[in-house]
XYZ file of C-alpha atoms in Angstrom:
589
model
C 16.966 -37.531 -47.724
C 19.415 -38.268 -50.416
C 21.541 -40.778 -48.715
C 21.937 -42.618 -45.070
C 24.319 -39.970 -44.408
C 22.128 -37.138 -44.800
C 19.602 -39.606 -42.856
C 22.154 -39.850 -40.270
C 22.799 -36.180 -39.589
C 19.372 -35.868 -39.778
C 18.715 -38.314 -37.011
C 22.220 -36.379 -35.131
C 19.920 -33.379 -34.897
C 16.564 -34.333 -34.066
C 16.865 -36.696 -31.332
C 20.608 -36.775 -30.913
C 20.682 -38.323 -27.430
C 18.847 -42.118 -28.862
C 20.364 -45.050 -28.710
C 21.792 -45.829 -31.851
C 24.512 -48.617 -31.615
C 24.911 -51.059 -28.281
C 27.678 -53.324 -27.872
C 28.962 -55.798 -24.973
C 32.130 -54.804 -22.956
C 33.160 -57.383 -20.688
C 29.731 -58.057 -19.098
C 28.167 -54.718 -19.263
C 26.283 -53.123 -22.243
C 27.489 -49.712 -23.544
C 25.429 -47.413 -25.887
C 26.618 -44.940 -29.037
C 24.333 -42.332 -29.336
C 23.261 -40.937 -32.487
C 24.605 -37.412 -31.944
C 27.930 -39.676 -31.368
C 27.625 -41.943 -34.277
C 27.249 -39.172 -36.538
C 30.184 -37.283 -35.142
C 32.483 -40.353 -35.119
C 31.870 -40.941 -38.777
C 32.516 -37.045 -39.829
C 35.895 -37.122 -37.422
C 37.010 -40.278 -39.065
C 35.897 -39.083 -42.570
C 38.633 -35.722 -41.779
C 41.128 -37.799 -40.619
C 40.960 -40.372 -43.968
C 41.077 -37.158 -45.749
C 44.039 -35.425 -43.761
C 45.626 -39.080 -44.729
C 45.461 -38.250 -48.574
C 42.127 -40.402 -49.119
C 40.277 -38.596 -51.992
C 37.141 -39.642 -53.716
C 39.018 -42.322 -56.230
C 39.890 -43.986 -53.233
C 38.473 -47.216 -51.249
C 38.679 -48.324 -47.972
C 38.699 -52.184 -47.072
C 37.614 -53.819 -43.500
C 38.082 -57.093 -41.736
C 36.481 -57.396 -38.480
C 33.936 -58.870 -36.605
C 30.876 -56.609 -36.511
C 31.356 -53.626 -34.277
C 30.175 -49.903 -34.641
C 33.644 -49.348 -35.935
C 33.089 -51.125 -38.560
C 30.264 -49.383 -39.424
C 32.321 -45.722 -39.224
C 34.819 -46.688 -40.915
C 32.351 -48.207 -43.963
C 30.603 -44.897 -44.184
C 33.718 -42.391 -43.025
C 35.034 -42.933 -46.634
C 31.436 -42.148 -48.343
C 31.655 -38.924 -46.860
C 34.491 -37.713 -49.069
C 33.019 -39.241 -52.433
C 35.615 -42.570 -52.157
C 33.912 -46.471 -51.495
C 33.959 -48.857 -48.879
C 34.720 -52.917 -48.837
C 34.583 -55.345 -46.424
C 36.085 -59.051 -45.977
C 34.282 -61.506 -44.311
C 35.906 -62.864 -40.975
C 36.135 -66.216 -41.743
C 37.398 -65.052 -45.458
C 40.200 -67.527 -46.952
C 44.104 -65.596 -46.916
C 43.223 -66.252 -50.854
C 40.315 -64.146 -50.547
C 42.005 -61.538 -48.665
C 44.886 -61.124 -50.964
C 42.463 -61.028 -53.979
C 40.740 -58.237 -52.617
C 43.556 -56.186 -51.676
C 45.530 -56.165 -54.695
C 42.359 -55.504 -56.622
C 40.653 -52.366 -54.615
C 43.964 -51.229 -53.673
C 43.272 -49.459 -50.880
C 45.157 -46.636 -49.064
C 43.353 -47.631 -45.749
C 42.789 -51.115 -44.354
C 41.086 -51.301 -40.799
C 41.397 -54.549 -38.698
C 39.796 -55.574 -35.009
C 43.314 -56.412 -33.614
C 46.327 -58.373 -34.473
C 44.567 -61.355 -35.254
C 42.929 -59.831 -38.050
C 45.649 -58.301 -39.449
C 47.570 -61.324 -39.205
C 45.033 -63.063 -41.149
C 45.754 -60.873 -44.202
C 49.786 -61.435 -43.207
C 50.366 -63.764 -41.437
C 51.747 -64.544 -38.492
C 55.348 -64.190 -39.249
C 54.612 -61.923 -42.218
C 54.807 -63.983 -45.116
C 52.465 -62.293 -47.198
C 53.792 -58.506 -46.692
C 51.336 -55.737 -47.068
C 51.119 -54.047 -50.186
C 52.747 -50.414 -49.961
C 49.704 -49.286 -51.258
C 47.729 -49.226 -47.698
C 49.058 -46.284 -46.174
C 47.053 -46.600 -43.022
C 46.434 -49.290 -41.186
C 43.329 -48.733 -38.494
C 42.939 -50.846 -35.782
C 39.913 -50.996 -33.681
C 41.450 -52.655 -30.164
C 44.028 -53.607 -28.786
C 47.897 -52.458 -29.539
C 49.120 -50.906 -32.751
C 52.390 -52.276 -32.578
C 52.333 -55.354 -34.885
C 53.309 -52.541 -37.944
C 54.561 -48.866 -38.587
C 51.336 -47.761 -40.178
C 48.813 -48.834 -37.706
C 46.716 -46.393 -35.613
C 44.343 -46.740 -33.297
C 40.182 -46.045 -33.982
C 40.635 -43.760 -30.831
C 43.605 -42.305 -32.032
C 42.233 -41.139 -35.563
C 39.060 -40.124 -33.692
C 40.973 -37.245 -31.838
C 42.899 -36.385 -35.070
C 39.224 -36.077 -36.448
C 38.139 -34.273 -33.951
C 40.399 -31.797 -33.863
C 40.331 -30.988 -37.656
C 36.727 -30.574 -37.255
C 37.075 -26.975 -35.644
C 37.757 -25.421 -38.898
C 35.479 -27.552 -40.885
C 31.772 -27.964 -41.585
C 29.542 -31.216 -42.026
C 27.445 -29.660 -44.267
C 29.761 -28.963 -46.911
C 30.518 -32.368 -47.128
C 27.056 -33.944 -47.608
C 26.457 -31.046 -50.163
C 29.328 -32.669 -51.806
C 27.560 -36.092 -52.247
C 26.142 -37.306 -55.375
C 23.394 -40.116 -54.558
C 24.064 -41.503 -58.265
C 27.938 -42.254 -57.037
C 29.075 -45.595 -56.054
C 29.269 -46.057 -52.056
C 29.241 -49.334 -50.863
C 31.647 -52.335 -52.741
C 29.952 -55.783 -51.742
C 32.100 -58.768 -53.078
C 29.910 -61.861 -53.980
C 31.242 -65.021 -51.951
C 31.150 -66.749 -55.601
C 30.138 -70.650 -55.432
C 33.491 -70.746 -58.235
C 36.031 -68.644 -59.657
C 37.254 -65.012 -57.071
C 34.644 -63.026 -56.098
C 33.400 -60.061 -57.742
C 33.016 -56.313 -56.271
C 29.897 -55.377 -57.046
C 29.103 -51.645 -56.422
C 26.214 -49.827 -55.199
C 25.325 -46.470 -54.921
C 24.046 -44.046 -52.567
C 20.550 -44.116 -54.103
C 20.351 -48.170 -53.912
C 20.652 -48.108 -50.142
C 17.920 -45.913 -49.777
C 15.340 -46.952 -52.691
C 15.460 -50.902 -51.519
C 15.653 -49.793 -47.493
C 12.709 -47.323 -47.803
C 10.739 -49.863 -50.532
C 10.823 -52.891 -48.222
C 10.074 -51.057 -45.381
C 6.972 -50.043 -46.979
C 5.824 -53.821 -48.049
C 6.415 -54.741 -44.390
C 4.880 -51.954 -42.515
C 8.134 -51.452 -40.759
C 6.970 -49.842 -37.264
C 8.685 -46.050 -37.477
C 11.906 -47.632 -34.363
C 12.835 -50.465 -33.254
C 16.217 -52.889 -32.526
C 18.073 -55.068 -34.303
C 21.077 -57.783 -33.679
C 23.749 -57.824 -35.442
C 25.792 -60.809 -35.640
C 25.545 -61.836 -40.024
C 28.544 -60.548 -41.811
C 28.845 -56.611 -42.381
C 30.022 -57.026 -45.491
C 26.915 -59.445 -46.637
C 24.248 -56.664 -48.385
C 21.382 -58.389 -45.816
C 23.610 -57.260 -42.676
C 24.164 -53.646 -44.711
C 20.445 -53.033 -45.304
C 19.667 -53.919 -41.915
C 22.092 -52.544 -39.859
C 23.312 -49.424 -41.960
C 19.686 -49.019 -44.199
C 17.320 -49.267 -41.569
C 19.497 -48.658 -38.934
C 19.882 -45.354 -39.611
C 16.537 -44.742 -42.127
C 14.487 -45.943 -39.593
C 16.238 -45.034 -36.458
C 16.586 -48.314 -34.838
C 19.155 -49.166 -32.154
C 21.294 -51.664 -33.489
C 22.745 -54.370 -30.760
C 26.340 -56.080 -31.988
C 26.316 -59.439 -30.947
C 29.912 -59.699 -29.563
C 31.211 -62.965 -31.155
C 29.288 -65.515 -33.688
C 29.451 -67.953 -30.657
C 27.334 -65.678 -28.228
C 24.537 -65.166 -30.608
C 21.932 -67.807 -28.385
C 23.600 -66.258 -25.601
C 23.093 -62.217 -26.646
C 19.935 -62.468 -28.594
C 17.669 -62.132 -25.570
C 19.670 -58.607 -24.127
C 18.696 -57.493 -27.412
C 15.569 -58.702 -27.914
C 15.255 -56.881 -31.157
C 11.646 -55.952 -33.006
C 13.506 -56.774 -36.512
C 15.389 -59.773 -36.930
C 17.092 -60.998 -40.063
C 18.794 -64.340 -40.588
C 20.364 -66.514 -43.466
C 18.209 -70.135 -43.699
C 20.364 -71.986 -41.722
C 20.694 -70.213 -38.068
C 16.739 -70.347 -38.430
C 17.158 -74.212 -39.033
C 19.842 -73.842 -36.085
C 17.489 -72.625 -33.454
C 14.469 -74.635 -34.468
C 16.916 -78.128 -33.851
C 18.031 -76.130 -30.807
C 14.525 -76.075 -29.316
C 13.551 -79.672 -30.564
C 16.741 -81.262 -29.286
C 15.769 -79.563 -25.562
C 12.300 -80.602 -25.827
C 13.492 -84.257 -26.681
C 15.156 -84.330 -23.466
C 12.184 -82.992 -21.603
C 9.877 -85.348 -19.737
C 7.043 -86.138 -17.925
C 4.344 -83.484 -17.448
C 6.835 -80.963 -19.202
C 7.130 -83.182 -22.020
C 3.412 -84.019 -22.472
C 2.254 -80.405 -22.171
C 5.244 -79.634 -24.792
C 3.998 -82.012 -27.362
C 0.359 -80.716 -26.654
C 0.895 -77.355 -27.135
C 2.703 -77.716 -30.464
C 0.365 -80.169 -31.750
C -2.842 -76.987 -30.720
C -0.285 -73.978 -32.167
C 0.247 -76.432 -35.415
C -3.205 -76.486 -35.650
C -4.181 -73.298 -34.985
C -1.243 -71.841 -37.356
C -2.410 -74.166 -40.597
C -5.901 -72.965 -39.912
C -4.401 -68.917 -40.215
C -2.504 -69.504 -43.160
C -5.337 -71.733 -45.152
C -7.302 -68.322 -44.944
C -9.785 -70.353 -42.184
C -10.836 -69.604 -39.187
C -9.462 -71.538 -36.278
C -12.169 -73.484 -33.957
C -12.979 -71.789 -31.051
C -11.890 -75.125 -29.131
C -8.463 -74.426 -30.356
C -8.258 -70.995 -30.260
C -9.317 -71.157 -26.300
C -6.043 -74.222 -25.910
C -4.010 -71.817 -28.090
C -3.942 -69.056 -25.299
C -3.342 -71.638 -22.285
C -0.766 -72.978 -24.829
C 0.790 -69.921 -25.374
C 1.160 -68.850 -21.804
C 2.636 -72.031 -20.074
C 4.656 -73.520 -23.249
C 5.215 -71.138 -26.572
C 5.809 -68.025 -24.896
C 8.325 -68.823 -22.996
C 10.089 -70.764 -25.963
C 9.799 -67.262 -27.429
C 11.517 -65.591 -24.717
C 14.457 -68.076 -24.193
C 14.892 -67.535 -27.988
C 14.658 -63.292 -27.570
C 11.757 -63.037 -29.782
C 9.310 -62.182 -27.355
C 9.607 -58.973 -29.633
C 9.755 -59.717 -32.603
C 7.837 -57.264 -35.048
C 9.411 -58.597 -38.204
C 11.061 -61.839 -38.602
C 13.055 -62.592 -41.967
C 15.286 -64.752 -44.357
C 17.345 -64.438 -46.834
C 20.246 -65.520 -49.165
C 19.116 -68.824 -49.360
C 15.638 -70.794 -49.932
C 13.902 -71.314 -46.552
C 12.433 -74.582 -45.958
C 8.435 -74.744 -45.492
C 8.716 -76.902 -42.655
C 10.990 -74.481 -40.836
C 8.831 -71.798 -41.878
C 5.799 -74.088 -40.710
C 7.833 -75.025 -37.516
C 8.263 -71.006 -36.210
C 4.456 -70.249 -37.214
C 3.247 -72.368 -34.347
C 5.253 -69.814 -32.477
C 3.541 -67.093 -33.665
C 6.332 -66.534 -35.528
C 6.308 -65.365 -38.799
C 9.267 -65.656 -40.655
C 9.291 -63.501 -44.354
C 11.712 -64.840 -47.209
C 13.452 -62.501 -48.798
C 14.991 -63.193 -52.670
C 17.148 -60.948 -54.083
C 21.044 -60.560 -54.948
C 23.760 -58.016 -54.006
C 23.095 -57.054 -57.370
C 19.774 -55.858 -56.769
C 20.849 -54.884 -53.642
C 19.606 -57.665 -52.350
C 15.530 -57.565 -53.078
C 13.599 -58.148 -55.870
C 10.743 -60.345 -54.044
C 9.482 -60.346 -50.717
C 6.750 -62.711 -49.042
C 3.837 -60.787 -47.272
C 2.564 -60.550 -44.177
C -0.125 -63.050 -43.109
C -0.301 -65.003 -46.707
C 0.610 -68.756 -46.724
C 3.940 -68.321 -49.072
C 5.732 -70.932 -47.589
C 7.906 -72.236 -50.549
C 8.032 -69.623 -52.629
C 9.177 -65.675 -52.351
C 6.359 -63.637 -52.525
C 5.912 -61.161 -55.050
C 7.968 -58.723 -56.644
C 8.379 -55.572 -54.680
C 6.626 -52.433 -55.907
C 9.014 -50.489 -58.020
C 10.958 -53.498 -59.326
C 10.076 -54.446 -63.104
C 10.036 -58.104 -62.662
C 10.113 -61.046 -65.787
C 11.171 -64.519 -66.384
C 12.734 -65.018 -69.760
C 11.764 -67.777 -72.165
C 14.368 -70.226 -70.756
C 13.014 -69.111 -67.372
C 15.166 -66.817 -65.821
C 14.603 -63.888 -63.310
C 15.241 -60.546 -64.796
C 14.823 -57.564 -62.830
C 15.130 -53.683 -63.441
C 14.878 -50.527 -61.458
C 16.436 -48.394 -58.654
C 17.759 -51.441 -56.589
C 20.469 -52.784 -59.722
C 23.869 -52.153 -59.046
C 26.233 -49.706 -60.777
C 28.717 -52.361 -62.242
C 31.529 -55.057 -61.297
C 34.373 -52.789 -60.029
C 37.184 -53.473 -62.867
C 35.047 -55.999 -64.777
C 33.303 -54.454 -67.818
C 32.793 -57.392 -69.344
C 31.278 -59.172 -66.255
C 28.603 -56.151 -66.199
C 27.483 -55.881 -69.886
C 26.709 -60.312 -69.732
C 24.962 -59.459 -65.968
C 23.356 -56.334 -66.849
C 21.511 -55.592 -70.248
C 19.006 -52.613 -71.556
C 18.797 -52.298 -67.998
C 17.703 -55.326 -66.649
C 19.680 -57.657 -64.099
C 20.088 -61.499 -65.294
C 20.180 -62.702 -61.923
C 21.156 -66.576 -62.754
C 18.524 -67.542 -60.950
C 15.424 -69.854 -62.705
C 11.680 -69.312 -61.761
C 8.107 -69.324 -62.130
C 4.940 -68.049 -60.930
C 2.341 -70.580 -59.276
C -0.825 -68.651 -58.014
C 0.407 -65.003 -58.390
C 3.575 -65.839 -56.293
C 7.205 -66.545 -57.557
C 8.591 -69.849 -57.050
C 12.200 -70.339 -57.397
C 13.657 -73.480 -59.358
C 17.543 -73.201 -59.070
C 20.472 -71.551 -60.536
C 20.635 -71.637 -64.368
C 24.481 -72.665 -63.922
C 23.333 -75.002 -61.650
C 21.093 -77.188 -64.425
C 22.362 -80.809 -64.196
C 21.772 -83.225 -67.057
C 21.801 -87.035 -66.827
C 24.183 -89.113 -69.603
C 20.881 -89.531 -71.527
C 20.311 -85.761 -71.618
C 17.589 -85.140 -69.149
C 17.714 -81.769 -67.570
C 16.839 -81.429 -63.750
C 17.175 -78.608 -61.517
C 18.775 -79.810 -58.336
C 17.624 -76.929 -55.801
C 14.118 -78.140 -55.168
C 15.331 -81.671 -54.891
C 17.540 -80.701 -52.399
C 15.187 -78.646 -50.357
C 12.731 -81.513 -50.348
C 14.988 -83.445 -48.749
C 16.217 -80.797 -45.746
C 12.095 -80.787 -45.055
C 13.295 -83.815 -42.632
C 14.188 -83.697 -38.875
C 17.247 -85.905 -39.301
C 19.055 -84.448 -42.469
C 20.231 -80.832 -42.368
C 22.140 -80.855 -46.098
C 21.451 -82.262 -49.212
C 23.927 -82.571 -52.130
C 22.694 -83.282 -55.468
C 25.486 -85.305 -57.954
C 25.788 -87.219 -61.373
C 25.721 -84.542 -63.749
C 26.589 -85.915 -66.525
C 25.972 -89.681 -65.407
C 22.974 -92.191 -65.782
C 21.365 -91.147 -62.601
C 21.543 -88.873 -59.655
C 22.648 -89.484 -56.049
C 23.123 -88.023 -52.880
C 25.390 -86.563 -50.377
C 23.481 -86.241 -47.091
C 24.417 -84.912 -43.820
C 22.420 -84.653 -40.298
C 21.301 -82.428 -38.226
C 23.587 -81.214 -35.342
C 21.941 -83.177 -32.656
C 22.408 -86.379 -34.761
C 25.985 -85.578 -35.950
C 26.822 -84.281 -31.637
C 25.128 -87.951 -30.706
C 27.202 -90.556 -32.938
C 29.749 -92.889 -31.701
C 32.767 -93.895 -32.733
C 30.708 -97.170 -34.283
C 28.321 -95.042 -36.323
C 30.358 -93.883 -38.556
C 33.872 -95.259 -40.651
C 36.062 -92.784 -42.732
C 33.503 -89.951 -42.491
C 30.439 -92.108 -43.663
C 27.479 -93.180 -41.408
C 26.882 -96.382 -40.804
C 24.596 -96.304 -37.984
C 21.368 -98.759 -39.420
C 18.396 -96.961 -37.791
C 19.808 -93.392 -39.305
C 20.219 -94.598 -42.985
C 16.783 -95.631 -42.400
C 15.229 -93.130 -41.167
C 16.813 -90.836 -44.402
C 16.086 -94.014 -46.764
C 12.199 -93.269 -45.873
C 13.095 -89.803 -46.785
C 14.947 -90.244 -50.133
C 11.747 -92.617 -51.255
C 9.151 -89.927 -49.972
C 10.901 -87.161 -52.298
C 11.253 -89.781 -54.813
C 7.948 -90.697 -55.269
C 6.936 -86.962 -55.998
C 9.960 -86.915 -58.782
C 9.966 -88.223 -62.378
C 12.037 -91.411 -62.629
C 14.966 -89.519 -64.637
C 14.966 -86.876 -61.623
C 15.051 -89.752 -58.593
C 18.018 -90.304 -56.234
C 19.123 -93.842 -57.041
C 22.114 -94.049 -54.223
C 22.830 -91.254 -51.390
C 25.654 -91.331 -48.598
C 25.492 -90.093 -45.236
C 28.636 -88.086 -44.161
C 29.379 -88.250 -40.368
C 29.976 -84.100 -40.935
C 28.451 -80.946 -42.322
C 29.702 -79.169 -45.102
C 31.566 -76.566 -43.763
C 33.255 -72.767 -44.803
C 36.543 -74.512 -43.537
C 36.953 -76.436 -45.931
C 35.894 -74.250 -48.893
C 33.029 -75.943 -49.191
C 30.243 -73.306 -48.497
C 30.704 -69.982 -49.089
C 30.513 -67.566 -46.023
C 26.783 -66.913 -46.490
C 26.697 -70.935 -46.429
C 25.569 -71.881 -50.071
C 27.296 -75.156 -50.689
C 30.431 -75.043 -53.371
C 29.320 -77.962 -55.668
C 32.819 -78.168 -57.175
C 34.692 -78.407 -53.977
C 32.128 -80.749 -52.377
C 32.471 -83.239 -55.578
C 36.316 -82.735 -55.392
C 36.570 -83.594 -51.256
C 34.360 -86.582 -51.558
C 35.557 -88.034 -55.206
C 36.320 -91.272 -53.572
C 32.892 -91.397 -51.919
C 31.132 -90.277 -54.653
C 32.752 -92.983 -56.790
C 31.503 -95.439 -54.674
C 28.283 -94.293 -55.733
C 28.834 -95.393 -59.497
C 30.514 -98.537 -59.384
């Protein structure tokens, strides 16, 4: 099959009546089938077209994850034209930028609130009298003259689809053709639309699949942005390649809550909702005590060993292994289920290094999470860890298919079916990312024992005032491998040495008081040094030009708030230098 469309009708007439999308209304569960999905995106695809939308055309969506969403990112496929998406949380800069450069004739928003994000609340920022339509997915269409309701266009669909046939517009599909618009959160500058076609969906969802062993169905939870390529090739790629149900997790702040009703079999997450559940289980297990907290700390300590013993290639004793099952039953398992990965077929990360110990931390789980590197440029593989291999710190190996090289100054290039098409509107942006067919993906690395170890970002290269080069990435990551500190932010480029921004982990940062901490810095003595034994620890692995001299402990996390991650939470380097200046200057006096 040609495309997740064809995939989809496919699916429509085989087994129309499974489960394809679930989401939460009010307390209850409801379930799209896939006879329904497919119908709801061909309805909305006549009614796009009945509103002048022609194959030059893109559609743009802000929402929180729905199956809407979803219909209304592949509705516009259908008749040759693109699809974008905004992040939720996306900055009214963001929004505006995106607008006025797709243009679209149809915007779709989840209510008002949406909508008012791109407008505001008293409508100060007008919408452009290019979006015809305006498509709302609940609640009331009366905030503006062009809205309509998903329900609404549906029966307008619907209708037209008495005199038409699907067929004739699949037939009508090129798989070469852009589909899909994905704009990179950018750590600087606005973001850039890159687009992918038909055929890079399918080549990197059916490749991937492959290297895992993806079991034939299966569930998934969808709660990381729709408009992020590792939510697309989950939810939309698999979704529909590999038939799996896909459960919408209702609101970013119900994920803990949710992920058990969907207890999915393939679970994707960015690093630091990983990091978020592993502190979540420690900070319970802190609490614990007694028995409980004695047969806690014994059971880790047996699936620790037992897990180091897998991934060294030995086998474990048969002392352990016999603990390990007792283990398992009264302690990890039920960890496991709490967590909804009692499941769990496939476990993975992406869009950010992993840490080893969190990796290390879910194995004595019998979890295995597997990292995923890659871009929305390559739509979003190029390496991928494997199964049952100790590859904790680095990402795997190159997926079959992929040409794979480092350059001389050590970046990752990467050609084949998974590169994008180009930067919509940005020639010149394409011909410096893209050349003789390979993608410069930024990104600096090397290969240690057959696997690919990444170094950092080649923009990303700090130098000291005595021209020492140092890669800040791994530093940083060295530092996360620590209980108590949950970010790490090199700075000094440019300076004699490097220090530190530091911030805790959320149970530290929930447990200060009000004398821990003065104008946003920690002052709390055991804390600074509990990371002070950290800072030397990484130190004493580093060359003396590469060492953190000074750090500061911030009394909060970096945040998306206040520009300084983007929405896939990679810190902003420029805006985290320019919101603590005064602290960094402290640094360097």
């Amino acid at each position: 099959m040609s495309t997740v469309l064809h995939r989809l009708a496919q699916w429509a007439k085989e087994d129309g009546s499974a489960a394809a999308q679930r989401y939460k209304e009010g307390n209850e569960w409801r379930t799209i089938t896939a006879q329904e999905y497919c119908d709801r995106v061909y309805y909305l695809a006549l009614f796009l077209e009945s509103r002048g939308m022609s194959s030059s055309d893109i559609g743009v969506i802000l929402s929180y994850n729905c199956p809407q969403w979803v219909h209304m990112d592949l509705a516009p496929l259908m008749l040759g034209a693109k699809s974008a998406g905004l992040y939720p949380n996306a900055s009214e800069k963001d929004i505006q930028f995106i607008l006025q450069h797709t243009e679209p004739k149809v915007f779709s928003v989840q209510n008002k609130t949406y909508f008012e994000k791109a407008v505001g609340k008293n409508n100060e920022r007008p919408l452009p009298d290019f979006v015809e339509v305006v498509m709302v997915f609940e609640g009331d269409t009366s905030f503006s003259p062009k809205a309509i309701s998903y329900e609404d266009a549906l029966k307008e669909g619907k209708k037209l689809a008495e005199k038409k046939k699907l067929e004739q517009y699949l037939d009508g599909i090129n798989h070469k053709d852009g589909a899909f618009m994905i704009y990179t959160s950018g750590t600087t500058g606005d973001p850039k639309g890159a687009v992918l076609s038909h055929e890079n969906i399918v080549f990197m969802t059916d490749a991937a699949a492959k290297q895992w062993k993806l079991p034939p169905t299966g569930r998934t939870f969808s709660f990381l942005p729709l408009c992020h390529i590792a939510e697309k090739m989950q939810n939309i790629g698999v979704g529909i390649s590999f038939r799996y149900a896909v459960n919408y997790c209702s609101g970013f702040e119900n994920i803990v809550k949710e992920l058990p009703d969907a207890n999915p079999t393939l679970l994707f997450c960015v690093p630091r909702v990983w990091e978020k559940m592993m502190e979540g289980v420690q900070a319970k297990l802190k609490k614990a005590t007694g028995v409980k907290k004695k047969l806690a700390g014994w059971a880790f300590q047996v699936g620790e060993r037992v897990a180091e013993a897998k991934y060294s290639g030995r086998t474990p004793s048969p002392i352990d292994l016999v603990q390990y099952r007792l283990a398992d039953k009264i302690i990890l398992s039920k960890i496991r289920k709490a967590l909804g990965m009692d499941q769990l077929d496939i476990a993975a990360s992406g869009a950010a290094a992993l840490g080893a110990n969190i990796i290390r931390w879910f194995r004595i789980l019998n979890i295995e999470i597997l990292e995923v590197f890659g871009q929305t440029e390559s739509t979003g593989v190029i390496c991928m860890t494997e199964p049952g291999r100790d590859c904790a710190g680095t990402v795997g190996k190159p997926l079959p298919g992929v040409d794979f090289k480092i350059a001389d100054d050590g970046e990752i290039l990467a050609r084949g079916k998974n590169v994008f098409i180009e930067y919509y509107k940005s020639p010149e942006s394409t011909a410096s990312t893209v050349m003789d067919g390979w993608l410069y993906t930024g990104d600096l690395g090397a290969i240690e024992n057959g696997l690919v170890k990444i170094i950092g970002r080649k923009k990303e290269i700090m130098k000291t005032s005595g021209g020492k080069m140092v890669a800040p990435v791994p530093i940083e990551e060295s530092l996360k491998d620590s209980p108590v500190i949950s970010q790490a932010c090199l700075v000094g480029d440019g300076k004699k040495y490097f220090s530190a921004l530091i911030t805790l982990s959320e149970n530290l940062i929930g447990a200060l008081t009000n004398g821990d901490s003065s104008e946003g810095v920690v002052k709390n003595p055991d804390i600074l040094s509990q990371v002070k034994a950290k800072v030397s620890e990484v130190n004493s692995h580093l060359a003396g030009f590469e060492q953190v001299k000074y750090f500061t402990v911030l009394s909060s996390e970096f945040s998306v708030e206040k520009g300084e991650m983007t929405p896939t939470l990679k810190m902003k380097r420029n805006i985290i230098e320019r919101n603590y200046g005064s602290v960094i200057s402290q640094m360097y006096q």
